[in-house]
Coordinates of C-alpha atoms and ligand atoms in Angstrom, one line a residue:
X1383 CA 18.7 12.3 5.1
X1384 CA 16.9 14.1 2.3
X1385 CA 18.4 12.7 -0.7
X1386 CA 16.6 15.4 -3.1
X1387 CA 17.6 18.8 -2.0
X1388 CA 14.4 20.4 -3.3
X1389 CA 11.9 17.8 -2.4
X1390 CA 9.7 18.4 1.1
X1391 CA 9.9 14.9 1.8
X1392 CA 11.3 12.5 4.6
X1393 CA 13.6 10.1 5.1
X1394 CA 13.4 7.7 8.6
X1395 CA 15.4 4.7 8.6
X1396 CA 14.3 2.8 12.0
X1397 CA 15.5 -0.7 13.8
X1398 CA 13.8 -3.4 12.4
X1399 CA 11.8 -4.0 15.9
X1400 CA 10.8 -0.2 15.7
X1401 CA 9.6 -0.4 12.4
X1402 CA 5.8 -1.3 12.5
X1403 CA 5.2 0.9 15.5
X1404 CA 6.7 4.1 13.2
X1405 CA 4.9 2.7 10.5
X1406 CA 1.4 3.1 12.8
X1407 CA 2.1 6.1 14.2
X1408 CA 2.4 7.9 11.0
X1409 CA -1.3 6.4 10.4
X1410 CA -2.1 7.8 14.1
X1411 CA -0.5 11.5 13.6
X1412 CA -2.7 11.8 10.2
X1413 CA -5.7 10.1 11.7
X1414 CA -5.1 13.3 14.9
X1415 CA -4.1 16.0 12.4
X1416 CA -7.6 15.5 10.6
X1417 CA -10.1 12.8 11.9
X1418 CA -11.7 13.0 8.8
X1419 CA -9.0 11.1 7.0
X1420 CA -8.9 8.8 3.6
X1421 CA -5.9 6.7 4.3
X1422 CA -4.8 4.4 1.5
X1423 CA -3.9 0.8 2.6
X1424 CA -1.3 -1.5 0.7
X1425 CA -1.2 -5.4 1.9
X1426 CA 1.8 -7.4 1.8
X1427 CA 4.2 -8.9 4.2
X1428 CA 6.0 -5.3 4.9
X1429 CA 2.6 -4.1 6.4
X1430 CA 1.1 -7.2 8.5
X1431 CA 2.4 -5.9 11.2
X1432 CA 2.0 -2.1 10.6
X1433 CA -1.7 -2.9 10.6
X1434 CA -1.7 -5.1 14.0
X1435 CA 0.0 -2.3 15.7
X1436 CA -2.1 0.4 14.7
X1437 CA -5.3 -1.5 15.7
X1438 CA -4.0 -2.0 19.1
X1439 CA -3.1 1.7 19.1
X1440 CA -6.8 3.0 18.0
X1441 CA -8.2 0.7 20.6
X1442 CA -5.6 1.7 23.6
X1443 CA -5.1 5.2 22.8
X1444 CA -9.0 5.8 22.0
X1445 CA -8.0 7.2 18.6
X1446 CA -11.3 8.4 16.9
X1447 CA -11.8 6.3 13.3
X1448 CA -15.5 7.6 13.0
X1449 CA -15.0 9.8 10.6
X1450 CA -12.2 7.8 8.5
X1451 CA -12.2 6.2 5.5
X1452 CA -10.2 3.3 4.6
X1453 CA -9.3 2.1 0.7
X1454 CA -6.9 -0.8 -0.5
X1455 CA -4.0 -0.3 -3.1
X1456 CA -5.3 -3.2 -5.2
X1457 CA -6.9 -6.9 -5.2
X1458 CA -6.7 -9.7 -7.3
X1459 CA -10.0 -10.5 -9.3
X1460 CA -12.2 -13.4 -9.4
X1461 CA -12.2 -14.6 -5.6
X1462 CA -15.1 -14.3 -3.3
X1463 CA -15.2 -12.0 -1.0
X1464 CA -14.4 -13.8 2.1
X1465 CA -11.6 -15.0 0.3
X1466 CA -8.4 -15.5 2.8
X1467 CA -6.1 -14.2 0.0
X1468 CA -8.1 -11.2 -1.1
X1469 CA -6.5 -7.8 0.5
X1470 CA -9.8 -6.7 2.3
X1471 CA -10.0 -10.2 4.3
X1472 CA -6.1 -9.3 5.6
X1473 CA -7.1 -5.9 6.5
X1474 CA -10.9 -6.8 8.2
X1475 CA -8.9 -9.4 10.1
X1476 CA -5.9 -7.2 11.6
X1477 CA -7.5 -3.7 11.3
X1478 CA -10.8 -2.8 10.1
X1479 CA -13.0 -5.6 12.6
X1480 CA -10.9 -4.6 15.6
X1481 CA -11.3 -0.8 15.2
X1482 CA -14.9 -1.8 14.8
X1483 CA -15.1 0.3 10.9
X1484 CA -18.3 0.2 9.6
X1485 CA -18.8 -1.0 5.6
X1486 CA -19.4 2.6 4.8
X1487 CA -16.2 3.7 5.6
X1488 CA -14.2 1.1 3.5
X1489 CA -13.7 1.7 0.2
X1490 CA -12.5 -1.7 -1.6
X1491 CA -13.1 -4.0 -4.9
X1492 CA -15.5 -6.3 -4.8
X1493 CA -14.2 -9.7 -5.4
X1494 CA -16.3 -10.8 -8.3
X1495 CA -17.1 -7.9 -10.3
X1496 CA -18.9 -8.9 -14.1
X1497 CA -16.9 -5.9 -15.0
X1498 CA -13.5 -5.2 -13.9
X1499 CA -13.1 -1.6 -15.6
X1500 CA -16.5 -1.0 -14.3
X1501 CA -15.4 -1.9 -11.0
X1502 CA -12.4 0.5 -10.9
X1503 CA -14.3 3.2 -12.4
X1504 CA -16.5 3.1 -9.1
X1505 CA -13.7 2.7 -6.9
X1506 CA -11.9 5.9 -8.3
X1507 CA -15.1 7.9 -7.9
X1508 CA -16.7 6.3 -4.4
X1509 CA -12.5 7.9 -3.7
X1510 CA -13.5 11.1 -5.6
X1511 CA -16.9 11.6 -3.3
X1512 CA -15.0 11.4 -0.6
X1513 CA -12.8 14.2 -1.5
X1514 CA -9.3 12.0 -2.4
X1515 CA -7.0 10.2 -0.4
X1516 CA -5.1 12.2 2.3
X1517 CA -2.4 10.0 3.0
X1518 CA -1.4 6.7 1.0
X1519 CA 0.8 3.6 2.4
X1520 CA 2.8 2.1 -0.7
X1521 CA 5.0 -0.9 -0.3
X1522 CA 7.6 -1.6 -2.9
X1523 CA 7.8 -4.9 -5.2
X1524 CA 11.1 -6.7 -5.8
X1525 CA 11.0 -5.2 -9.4
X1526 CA 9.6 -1.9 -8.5
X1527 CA 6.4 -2.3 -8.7
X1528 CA 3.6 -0.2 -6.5
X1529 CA 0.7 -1.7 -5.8
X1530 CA 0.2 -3.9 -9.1
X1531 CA 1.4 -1.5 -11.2
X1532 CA 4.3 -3.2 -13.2
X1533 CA 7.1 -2.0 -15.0
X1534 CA 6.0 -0.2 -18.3
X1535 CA 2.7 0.8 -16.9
X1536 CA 2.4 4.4 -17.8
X1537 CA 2.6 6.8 -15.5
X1538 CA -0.5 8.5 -16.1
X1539 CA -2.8 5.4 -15.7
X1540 CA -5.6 5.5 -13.3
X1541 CA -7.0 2.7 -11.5
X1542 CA -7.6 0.2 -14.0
X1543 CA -7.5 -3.8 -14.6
X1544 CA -4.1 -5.7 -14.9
X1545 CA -3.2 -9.0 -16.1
X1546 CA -0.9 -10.7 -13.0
X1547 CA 2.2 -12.0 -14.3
X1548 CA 3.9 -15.0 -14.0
X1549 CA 6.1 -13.6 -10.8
X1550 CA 3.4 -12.3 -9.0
X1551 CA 1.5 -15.3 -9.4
X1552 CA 4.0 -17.6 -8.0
X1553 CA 4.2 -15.0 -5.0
X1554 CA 0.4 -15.5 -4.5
X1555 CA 0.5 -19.1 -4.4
X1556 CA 3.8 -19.3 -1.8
X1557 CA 2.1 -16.2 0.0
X1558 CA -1.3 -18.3 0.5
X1559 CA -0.8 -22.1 0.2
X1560 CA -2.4 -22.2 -3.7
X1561 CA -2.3 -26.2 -4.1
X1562 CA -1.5 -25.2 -7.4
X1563 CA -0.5 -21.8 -9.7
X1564 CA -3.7 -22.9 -11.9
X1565 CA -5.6 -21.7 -8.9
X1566 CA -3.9 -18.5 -8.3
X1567 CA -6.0 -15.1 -9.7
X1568 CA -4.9 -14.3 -13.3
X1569 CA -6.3 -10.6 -13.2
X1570 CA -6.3 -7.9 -10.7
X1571 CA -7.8 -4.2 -9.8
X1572 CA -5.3 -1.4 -8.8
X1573 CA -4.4 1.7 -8.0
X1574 CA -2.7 3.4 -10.7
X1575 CA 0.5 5.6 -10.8
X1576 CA -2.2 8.7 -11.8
X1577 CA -4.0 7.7 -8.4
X1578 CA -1.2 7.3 -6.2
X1579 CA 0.6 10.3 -7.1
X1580 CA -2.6 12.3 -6.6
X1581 CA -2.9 11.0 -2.8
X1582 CA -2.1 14.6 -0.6
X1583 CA 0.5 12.3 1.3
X1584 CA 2.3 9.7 0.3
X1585 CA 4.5 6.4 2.7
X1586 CA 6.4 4.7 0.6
X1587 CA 7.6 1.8 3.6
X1588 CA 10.2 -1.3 2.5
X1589 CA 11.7 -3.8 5.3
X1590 CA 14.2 -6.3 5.0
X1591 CA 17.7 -7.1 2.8
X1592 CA 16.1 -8.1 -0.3
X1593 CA 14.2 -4.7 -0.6
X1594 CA 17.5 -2.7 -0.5
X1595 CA 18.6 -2.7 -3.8
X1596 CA 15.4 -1.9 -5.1
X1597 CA 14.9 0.3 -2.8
X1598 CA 18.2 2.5 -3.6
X1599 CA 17.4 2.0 -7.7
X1600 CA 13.6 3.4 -6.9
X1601 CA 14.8 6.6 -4.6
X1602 CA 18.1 7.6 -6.5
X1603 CA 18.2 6.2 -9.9
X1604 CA 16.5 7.9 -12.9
X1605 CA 12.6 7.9 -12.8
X1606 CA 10.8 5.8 -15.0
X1607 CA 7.9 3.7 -15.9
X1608 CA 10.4 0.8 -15.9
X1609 CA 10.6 1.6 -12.0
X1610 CA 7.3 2.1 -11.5
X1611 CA 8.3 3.0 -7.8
X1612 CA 10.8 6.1 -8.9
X1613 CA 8.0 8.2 -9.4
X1614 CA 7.6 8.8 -6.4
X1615 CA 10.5 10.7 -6.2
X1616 CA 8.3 13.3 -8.2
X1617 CA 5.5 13.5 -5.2
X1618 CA 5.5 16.4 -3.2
X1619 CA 5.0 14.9 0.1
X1620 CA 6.9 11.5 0.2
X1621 CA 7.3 9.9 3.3
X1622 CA 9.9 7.1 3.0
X1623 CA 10.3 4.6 5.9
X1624 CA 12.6 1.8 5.8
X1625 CA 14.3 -0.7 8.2
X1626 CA 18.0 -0.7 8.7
X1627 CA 18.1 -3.5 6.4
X1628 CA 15.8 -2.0 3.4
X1629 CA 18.0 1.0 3.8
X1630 CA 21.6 -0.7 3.7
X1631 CA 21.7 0.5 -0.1
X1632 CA 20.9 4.2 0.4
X1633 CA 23.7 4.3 3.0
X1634 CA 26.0 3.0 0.1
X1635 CA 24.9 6.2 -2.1
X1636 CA 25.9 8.8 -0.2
Ligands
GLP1751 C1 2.4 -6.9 -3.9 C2 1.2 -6.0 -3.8 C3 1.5 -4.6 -3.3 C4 2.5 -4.7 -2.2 C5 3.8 -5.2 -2.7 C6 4.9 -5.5 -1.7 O1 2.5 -7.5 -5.2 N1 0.4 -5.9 -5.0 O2 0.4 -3.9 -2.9 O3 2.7 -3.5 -1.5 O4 3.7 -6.2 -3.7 O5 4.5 -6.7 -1.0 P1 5.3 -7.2 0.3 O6 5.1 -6.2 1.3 O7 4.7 -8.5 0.6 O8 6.7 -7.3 -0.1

């Protein structure tokens, strides 16, 4: 279904089973199309699973990551870098130490910058060096959000420091155990809208019931920094994959 008649980009609505094996094949066809690939990472719960399959696929299917580079969206600030919560730990754990990636070809934040600005300012250029990001995996907040890029944040921000907000917070301390929300990160590093929108590709990918509404207001509602995700609709080269369940509210809008 292409909901925008002039856009270039796809729609796949899969089984919920089918979901992180589409997910990691999109990863494999880019990784094939041009070994030489920056591909974009976001962590959450929609792409655990995404990132286990595609490891196994790499290893079985002797996919060649030699040549890749690998960046995350975003990362909360002020935890060490083994941290189990930080975004890079997820992704060395499921992906990037079975596929055997060396440092070199993982761009991320360091957890314990002196200067966050500083610290995204590298980022964006050790990005830049390597020529941009070819193709860019985005999951979808319950308000909208993209990586931590909230509702208001302009659209033409780069990657830059954010304050965490109360919501996202609490989310951190369910998501990892925090004993308490004083421990939870109260700063963060992301991607901006600017940065996202400049990958050559991007996957926006949402599972589950509580992501269709959003999911429907992001894709076919107006666009606006309010809905940080409806910009997306602007990108040439959208990708949008969604379980049956994510999608239940775009079958609605037809
Ligand atoms: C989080 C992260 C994003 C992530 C999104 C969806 O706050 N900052 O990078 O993509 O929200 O998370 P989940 O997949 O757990 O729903």
């Amino acid at each position: 279904m292409n909901i925008m008649t002039d856009a270039v980009w796809k729609f796949k609505v899969v089984p919920k089973e089918r979901f992180d094996d589409e997910a990691a094949r999109l990863a494999i066809r880019q990784l094939q199309r041009k070994p030489a690939s920056v591909v974009g990472l976001a962590t959450g719960d929609t792409t655990n699973g995404m990132h286990r399959t595609l490891a196994e696929k790499i290893v079985q299917e002797k996919i060649d990551v030699s040549c890749v580079s690998v960046c995350n969206l975003d990362e909360a600030a002020g935890l060490p870098d083994d941290h189990p919560a930080r975004g890079i730990s997820r992704l060395k754990r499921m992906l990037y130490d079975p596929i055997a990636l060396k440092p070199e070809q993982i761009v991320c934040f360091r957890g314990q910058p002196d200067d966050l600005e500083a610290e995204c300012r590298a980022f964006e250029a050790a990005l830049a060096r390597r020529g941009g990001i070819d193709l860019q995996f985005v999951g979808i907040g319950l308000n909208g959000h993209i990586a931590f890029c909230e509702p208001g944040m302009p659209f033409h921000a780069g990657c830059c420091a954010v304050e965490l907000n109360a919501g996202q917070r609490e989310e951190m301390r369910r998501k990892f155990q925090y004993a308490s929300l004083d421990d939870v990160p109260t700063r963060a590093m992301t991607m901006g809208i600017k940065s996202i929108m400049h990958a050559s590709r991007v996957v926006l990918l949402a599972k589950g019931s509580h992501k269709a509404g959003i999911v429907r207001a992001a894709l076919t509602g107006p666009v606006t920094p309010e809905l940080p995700a409806s910009v997306l609709q602007l990108h040439p080269r959208l990708t949008v994959l969604l379980d049956d369940e994510a999608a239940a509210g775009m079958a609605e809008s037809k």
